[in-house]
mmCIF file of C-alpha atoms in Angstrom:
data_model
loop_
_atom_site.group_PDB
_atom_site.id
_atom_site.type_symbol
_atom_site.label_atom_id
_atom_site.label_comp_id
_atom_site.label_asym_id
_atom_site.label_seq_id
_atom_site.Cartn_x
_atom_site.Cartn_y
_atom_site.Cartn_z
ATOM 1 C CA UNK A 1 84.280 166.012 79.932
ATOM 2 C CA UNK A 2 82.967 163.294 77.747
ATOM 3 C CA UNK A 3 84.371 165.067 74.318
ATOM 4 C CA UNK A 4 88.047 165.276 76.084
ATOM 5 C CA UNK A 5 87.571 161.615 77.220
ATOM 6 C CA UNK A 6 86.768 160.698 73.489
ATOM 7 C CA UNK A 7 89.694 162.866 71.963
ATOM 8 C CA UNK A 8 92.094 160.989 74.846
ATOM 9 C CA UNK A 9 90.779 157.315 73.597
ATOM 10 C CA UNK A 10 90.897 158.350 69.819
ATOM 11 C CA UNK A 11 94.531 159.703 70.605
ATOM 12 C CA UNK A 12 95.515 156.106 72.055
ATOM 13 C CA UNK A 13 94.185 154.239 69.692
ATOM 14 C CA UNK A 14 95.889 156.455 66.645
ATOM 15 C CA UNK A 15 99.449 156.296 68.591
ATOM 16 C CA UNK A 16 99.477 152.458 69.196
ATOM 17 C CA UNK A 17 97.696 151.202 66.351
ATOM 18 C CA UNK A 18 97.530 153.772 63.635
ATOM 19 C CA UNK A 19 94.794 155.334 61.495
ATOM 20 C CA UNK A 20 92.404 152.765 60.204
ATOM 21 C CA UNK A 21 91.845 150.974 63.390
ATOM 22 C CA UNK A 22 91.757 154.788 64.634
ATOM 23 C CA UNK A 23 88.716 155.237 62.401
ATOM 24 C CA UNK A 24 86.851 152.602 63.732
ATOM 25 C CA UNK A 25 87.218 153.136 67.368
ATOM 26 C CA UNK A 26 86.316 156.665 66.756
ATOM 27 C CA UNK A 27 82.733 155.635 65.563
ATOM 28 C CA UNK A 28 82.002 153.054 68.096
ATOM 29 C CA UNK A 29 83.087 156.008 70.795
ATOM 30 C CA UNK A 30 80.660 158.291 69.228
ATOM 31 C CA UNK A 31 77.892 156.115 68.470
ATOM 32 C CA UNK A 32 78.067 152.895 70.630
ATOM 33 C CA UNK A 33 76.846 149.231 69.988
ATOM 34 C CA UNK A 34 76.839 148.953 66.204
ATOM 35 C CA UNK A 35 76.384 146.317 63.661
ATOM 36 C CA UNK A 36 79.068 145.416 60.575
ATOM 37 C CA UNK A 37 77.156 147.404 58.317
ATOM 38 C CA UNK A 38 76.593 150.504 59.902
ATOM 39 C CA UNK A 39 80.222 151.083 60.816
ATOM 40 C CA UNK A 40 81.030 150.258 57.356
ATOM 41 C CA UNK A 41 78.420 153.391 56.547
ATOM 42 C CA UNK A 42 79.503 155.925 59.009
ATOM 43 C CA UNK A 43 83.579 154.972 58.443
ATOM 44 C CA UNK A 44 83.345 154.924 54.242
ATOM 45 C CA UNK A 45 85.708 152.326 54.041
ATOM 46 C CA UNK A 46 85.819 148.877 52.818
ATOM 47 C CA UNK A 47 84.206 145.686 54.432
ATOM 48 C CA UNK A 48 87.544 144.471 54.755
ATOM 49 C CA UNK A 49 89.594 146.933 56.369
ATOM 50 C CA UNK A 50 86.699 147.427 59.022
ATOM 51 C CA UNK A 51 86.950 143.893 59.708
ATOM 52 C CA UNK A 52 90.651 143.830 60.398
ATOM 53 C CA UNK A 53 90.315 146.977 62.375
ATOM 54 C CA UNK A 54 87.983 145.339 64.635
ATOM 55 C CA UNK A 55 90.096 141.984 64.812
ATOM 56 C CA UNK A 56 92.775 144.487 65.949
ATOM 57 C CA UNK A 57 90.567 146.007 68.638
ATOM 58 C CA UNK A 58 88.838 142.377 69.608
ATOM 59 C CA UNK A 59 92.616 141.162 69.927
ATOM 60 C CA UNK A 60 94.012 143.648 72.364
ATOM 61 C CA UNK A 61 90.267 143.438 73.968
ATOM 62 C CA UNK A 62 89.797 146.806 73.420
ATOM 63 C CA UNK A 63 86.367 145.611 71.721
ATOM 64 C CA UNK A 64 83.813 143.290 72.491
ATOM 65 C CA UNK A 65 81.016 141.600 69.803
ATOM 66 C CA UNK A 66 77.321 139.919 71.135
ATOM 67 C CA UNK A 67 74.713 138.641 69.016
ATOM 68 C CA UNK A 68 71.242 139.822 68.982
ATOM 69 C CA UNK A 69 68.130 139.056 67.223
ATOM 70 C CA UNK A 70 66.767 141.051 64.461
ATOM 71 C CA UNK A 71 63.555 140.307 63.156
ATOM 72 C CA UNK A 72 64.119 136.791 61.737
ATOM 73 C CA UNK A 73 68.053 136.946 62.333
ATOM 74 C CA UNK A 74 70.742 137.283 63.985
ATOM 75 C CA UNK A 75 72.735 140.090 64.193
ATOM 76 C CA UNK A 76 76.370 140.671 65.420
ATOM 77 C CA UNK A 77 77.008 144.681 67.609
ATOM 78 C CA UNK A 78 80.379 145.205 68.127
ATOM 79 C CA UNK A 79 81.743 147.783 71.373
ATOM 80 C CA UNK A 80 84.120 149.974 72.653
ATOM 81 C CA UNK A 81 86.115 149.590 75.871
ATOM 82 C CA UNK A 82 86.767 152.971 76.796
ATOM 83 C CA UNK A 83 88.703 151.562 80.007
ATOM 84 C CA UNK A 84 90.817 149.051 78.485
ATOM 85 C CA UNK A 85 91.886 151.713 76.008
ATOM 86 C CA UNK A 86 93.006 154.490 79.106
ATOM 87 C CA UNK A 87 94.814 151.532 80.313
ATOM 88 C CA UNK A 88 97.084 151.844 77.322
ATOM 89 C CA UNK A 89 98.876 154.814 78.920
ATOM 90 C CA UNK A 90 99.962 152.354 81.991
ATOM 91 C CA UNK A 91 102.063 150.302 80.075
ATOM 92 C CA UNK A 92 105.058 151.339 81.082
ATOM 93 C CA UNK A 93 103.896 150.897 84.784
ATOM 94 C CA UNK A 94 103.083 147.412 83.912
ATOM 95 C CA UNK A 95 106.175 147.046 82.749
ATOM 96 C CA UNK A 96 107.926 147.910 85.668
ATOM 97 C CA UNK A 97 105.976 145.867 87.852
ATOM 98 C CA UNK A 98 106.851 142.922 86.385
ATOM 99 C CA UNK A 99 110.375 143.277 86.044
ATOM 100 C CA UNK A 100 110.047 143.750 89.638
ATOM 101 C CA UNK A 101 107.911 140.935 90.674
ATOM 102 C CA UNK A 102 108.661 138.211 87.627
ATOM 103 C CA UNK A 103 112.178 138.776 86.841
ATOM 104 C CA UNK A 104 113.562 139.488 83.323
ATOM 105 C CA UNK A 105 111.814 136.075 82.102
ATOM 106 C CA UNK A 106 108.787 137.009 83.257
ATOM 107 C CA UNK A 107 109.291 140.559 81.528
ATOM 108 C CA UNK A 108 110.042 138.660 78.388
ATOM 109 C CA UNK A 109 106.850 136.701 78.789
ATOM 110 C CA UNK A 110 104.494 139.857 79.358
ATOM 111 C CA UNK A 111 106.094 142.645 77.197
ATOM 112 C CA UNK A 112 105.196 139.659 73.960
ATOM 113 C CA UNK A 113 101.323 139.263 75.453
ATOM 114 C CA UNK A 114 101.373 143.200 75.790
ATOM 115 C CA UNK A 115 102.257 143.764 72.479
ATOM 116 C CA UNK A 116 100.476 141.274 70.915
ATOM 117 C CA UNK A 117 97.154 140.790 72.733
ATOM 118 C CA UNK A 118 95.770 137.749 73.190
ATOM 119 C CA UNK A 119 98.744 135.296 72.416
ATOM 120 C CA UNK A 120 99.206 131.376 72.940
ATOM 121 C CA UNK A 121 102.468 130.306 75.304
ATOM 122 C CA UNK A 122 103.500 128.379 72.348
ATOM 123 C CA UNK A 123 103.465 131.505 70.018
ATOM 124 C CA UNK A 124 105.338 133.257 72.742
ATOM 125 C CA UNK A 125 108.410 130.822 72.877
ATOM 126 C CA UNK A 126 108.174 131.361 68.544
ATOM 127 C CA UNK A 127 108.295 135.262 69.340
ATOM 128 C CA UNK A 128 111.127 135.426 71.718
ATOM 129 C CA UNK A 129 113.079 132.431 70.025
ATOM 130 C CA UNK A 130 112.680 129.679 72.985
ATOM 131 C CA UNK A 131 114.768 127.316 70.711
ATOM 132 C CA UNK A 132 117.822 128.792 70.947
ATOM 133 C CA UNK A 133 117.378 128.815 75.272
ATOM 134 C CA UNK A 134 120.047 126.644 77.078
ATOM 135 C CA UNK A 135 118.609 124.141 79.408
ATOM 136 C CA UNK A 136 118.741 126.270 82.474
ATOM 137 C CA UNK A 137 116.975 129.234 80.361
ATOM 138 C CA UNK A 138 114.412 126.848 79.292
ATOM 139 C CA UNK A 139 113.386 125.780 82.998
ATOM 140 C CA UNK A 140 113.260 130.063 83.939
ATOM 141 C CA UNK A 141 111.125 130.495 80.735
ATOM 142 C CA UNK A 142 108.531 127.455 81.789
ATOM 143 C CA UNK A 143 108.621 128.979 85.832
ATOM 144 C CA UNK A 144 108.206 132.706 84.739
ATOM 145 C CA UNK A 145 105.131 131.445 82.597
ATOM 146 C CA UNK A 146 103.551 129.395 85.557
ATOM 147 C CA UNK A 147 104.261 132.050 88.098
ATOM 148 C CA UNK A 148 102.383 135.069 85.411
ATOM 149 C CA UNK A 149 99.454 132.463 85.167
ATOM 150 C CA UNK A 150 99.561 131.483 89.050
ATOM 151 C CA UNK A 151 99.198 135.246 90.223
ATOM 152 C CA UNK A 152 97.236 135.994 87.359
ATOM 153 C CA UNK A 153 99.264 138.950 85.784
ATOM 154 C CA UNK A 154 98.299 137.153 82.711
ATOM 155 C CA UNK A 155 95.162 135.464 82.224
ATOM 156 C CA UNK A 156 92.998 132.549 80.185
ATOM 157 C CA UNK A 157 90.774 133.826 77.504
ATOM 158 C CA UNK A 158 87.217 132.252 77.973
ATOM 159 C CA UNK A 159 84.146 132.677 75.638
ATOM 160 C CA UNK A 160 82.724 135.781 78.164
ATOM 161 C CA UNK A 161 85.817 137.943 77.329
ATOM 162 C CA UNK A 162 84.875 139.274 74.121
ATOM 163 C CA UNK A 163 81.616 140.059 75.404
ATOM 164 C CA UNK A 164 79.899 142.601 77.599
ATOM 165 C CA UNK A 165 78.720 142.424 81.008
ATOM 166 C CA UNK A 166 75.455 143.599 79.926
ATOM 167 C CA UNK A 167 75.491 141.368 76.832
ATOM 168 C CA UNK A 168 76.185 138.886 79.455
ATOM 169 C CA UNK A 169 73.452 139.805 81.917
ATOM 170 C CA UNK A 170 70.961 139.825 79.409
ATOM 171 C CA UNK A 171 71.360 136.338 77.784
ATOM 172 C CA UNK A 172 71.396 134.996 80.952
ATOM 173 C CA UNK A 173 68.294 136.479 82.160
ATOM 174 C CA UNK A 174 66.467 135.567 78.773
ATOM 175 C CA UNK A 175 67.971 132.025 79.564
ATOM 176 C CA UNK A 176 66.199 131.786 82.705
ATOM 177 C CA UNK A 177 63.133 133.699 81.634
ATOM 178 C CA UNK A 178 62.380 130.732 78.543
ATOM 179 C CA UNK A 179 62.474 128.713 81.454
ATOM 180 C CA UNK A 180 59.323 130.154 83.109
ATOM 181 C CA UNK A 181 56.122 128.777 82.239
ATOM 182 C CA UNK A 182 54.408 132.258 82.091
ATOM 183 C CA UNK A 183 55.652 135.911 82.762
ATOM 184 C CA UNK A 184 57.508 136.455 85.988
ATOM 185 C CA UNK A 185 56.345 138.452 88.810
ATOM 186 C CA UNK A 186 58.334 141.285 89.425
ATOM 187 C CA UNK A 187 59.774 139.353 92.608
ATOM 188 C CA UNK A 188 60.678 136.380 90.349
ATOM 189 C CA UNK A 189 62.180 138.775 87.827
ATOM 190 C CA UNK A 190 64.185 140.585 91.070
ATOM 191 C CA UNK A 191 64.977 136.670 92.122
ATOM 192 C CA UNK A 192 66.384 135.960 88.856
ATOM 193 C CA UNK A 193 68.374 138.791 88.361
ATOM 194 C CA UNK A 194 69.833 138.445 92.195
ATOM 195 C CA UNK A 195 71.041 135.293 91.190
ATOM 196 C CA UNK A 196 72.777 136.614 87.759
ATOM 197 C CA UNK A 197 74.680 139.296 89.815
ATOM 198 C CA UNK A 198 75.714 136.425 92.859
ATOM 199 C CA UNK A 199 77.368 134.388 89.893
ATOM 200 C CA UNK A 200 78.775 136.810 88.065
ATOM 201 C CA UNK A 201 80.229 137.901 91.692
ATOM 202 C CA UNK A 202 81.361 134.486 92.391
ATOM 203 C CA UNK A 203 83.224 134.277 89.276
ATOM 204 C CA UNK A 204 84.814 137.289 89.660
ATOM 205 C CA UNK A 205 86.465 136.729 93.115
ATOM 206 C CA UNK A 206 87.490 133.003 92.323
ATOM 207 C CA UNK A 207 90.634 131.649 92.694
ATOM 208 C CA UNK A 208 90.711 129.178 89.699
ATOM 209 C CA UNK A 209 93.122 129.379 87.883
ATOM 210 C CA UNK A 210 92.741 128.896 83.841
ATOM 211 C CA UNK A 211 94.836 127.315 81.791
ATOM 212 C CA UNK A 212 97.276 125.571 83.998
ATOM 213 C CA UNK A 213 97.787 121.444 84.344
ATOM 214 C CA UNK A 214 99.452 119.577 86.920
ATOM 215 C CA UNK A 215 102.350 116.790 86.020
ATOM 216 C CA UNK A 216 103.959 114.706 89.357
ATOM 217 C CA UNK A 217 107.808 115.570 89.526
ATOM 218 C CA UNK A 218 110.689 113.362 90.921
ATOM 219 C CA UNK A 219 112.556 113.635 93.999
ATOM 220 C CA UNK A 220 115.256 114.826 91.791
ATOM 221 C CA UNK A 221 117.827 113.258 93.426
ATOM 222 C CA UNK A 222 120.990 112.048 92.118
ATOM 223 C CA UNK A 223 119.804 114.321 88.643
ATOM 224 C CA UNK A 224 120.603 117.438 87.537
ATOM 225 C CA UNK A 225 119.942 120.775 89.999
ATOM 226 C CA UNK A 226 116.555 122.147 89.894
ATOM 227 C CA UNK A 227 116.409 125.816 88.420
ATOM 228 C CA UNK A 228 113.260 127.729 89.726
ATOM 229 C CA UNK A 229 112.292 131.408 90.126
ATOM 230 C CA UNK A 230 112.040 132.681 93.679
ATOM 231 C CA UNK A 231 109.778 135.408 95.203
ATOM 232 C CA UNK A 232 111.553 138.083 93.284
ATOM 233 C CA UNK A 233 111.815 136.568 90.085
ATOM 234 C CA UNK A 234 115.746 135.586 90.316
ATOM 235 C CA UNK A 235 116.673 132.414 89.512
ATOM 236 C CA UNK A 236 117.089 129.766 92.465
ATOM 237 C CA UNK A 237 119.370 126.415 92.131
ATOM 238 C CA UNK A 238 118.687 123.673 94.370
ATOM 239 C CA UNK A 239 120.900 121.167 94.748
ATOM 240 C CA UNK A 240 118.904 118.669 96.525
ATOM 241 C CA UNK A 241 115.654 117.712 97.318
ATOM 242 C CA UNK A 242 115.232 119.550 100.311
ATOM 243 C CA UNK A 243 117.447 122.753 99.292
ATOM 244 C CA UNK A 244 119.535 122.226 102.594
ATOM 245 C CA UNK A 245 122.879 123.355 100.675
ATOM 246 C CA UNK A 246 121.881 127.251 100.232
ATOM 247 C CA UNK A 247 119.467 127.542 103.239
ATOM 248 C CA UNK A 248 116.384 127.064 101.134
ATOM 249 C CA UNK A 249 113.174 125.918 102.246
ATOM 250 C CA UNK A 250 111.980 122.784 100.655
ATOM 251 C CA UNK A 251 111.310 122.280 97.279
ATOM 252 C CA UNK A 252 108.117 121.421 97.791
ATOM 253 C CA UNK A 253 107.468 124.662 98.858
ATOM 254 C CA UNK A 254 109.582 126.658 96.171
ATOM 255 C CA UNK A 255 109.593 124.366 93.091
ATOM 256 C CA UNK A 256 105.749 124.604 92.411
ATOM 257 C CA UNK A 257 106.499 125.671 89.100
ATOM 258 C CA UNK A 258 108.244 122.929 88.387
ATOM 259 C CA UNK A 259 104.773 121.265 89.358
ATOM 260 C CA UNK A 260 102.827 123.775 87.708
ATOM 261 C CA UNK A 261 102.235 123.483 83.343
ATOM 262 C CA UNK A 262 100.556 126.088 81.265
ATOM 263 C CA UNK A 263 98.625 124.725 78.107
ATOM 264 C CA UNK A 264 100.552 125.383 75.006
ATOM 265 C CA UNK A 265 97.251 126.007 73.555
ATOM 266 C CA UNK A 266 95.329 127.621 76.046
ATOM 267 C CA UNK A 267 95.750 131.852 74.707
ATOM 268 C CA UNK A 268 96.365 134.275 77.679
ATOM 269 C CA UNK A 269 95.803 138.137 78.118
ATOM 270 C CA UNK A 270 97.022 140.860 80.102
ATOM 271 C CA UNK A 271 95.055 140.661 83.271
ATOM 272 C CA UNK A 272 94.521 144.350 83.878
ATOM 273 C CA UNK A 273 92.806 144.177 87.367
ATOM 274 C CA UNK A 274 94.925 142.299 88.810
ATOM 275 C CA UNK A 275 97.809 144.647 87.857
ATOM 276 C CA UNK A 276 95.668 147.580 88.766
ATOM 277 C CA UNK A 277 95.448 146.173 92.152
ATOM 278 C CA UNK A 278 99.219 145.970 92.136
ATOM 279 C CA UNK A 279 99.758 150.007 91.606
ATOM 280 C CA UNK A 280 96.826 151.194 93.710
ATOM 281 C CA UNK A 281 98.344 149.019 96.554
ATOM 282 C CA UNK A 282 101.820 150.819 95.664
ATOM 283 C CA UNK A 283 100.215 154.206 95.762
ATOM 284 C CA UNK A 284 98.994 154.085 99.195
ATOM 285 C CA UNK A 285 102.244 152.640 100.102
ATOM 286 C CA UNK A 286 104.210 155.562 98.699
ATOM 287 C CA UNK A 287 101.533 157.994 99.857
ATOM 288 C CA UNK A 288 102.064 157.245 103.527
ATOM 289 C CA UNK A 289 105.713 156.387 103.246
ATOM 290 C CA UNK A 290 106.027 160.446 101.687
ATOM 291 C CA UNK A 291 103.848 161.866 104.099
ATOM 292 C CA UNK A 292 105.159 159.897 107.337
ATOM 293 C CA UNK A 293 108.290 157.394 106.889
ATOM 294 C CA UNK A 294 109.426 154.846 105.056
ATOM 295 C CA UNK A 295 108.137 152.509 108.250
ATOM 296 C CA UNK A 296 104.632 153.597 107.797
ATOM 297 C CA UNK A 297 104.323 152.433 104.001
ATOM 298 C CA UNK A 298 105.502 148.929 105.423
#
């Protein structure tokens, strides 16, 4: 099972980002955690190319790099993510859901952090030429953004992305461990490591969301109509403050993207799980709608 796993993985990674990057995958899916030099060793080629080839795979976070110490130094393993890279076949699915949650802006958006990797907002709007956006365009580009970052289809990149959960466990453990006067008990070892897996649990289901900033708005009255994105990602005109003219609720209640900034320099990814939530959720609801009616997938 494992050897048609590997061939799948090595496939992917050939297909989307051809053979050199191919190369090195294939070695850290055979072998595991590795240092610089030995891939260099088991892939024959240059220092160079297996650098980029791993900038490639650290980019799409299909890789992940921890330090360790070796003797008197310290030495850098890089890793492969065999999940993120069977994820690569659901890109089209992603796609979809998107367009049919975010609207074609929020397509736009994705489809340039998708292709890219890990991408700044500001080196999206370069990408998809934001400059030559009308005014309206402009405010749909800056609510697709907020709403991708709000619901977390797209995600901040923080220090603990590139590296493993284990990597992570175990530097926080040694962390706590030089804090010990002498060598823990096995219940203060099981104490410590309870405490490890409560965080890493608490930082998993947070809410908080990365990368966005708040700015106070005007009333907006007597200016020009507010252009936001609605619940299914088409664009929404009010005409006053309180959106009485087309039946809307209030703005306060639709316009929080006009509340709602994402730092230009903060870089974003694709937030798999979240999206994997998304089509498991759609599965059951197409499951039961098949097998019953369309009321019982409601």
């Amino acid at each position: 099972m494992f050897t048609q796993l590997e061939d799948l993985c090595r496939r992917l990674v050939h297909e989307h980002y051809g053979p050199l990057v191919e190369k090195v995958a294939a070695v850290l899916i055979e072998d595991g955690r590795l240092a610089l030099g030995r891939i260099i060793a088991r892939t024959g080629m240059s220092a160079l190319s297996v650098r980029q080839a791993l900038a490639v795979l650290i980019q799409h976070c299909l890789a992940t790099h921890a330090q360790a110490r070796d003797g008197a130094r310290q030495t850098t393993y890089y890793s492969i993510n065999l999940r993120n890279i069977l994820r690569l076949q659901r890109a089209g699915l992603y796609l979809a859901l998107v367009e049919e949650r975010m609207g074609q802006f929020g397509l736009l958006v994705f489809n340039e952090v998708l292709l890219n990797g890990c991408m700044s907002i500001s080196s999206v709007r370069d990408a998809v030429g934001y400059k030559q956006f009308g005014a309206a365009e402009k405010k749909l580009f800056a609510a697709a953004v907020a709403k991708l970052v709000r619901e977390r289809f797209i995600t901040a990149i923080t220090p603990t992305d590139t590296v493993t959960k284990i990597d992570r466990t175990m530097q926080a453990e040694a962390q706590e461990l030089e804090k010990l006067a002498s060598v823990p008990m096995p219940k203060e070892l099981a104490e410590i490591r309870r405490r490890i897996a409560a965080q890493d649990e608490e930082e998993y289901m947070s809410t908080d969301v990365v990368g966005m900033k708040r700015q106070a708005v005007g009333s907006g009255i007597g200016g020009a109509p507010k252009v936001v994105l609605g619940p299914d990602g088409q664009a929404i005109i009010l005409n006053d403050v309180f959106g009485s003219s087309m039946g809307l609720p209030s703005q306060q209640q639709l316009g929080e993207a006009d509340k709602d900034l994402v730092d230009d320099k903060q870089c974003f990814r694709v937030y798999h799980d979240r999206l994997d939530v998304f089509l498991r959720n759609k599965r059951i609801i197409n499951y039961f709608a098949t097998k019953y009616n369309d009321a019982a997938g409601v």
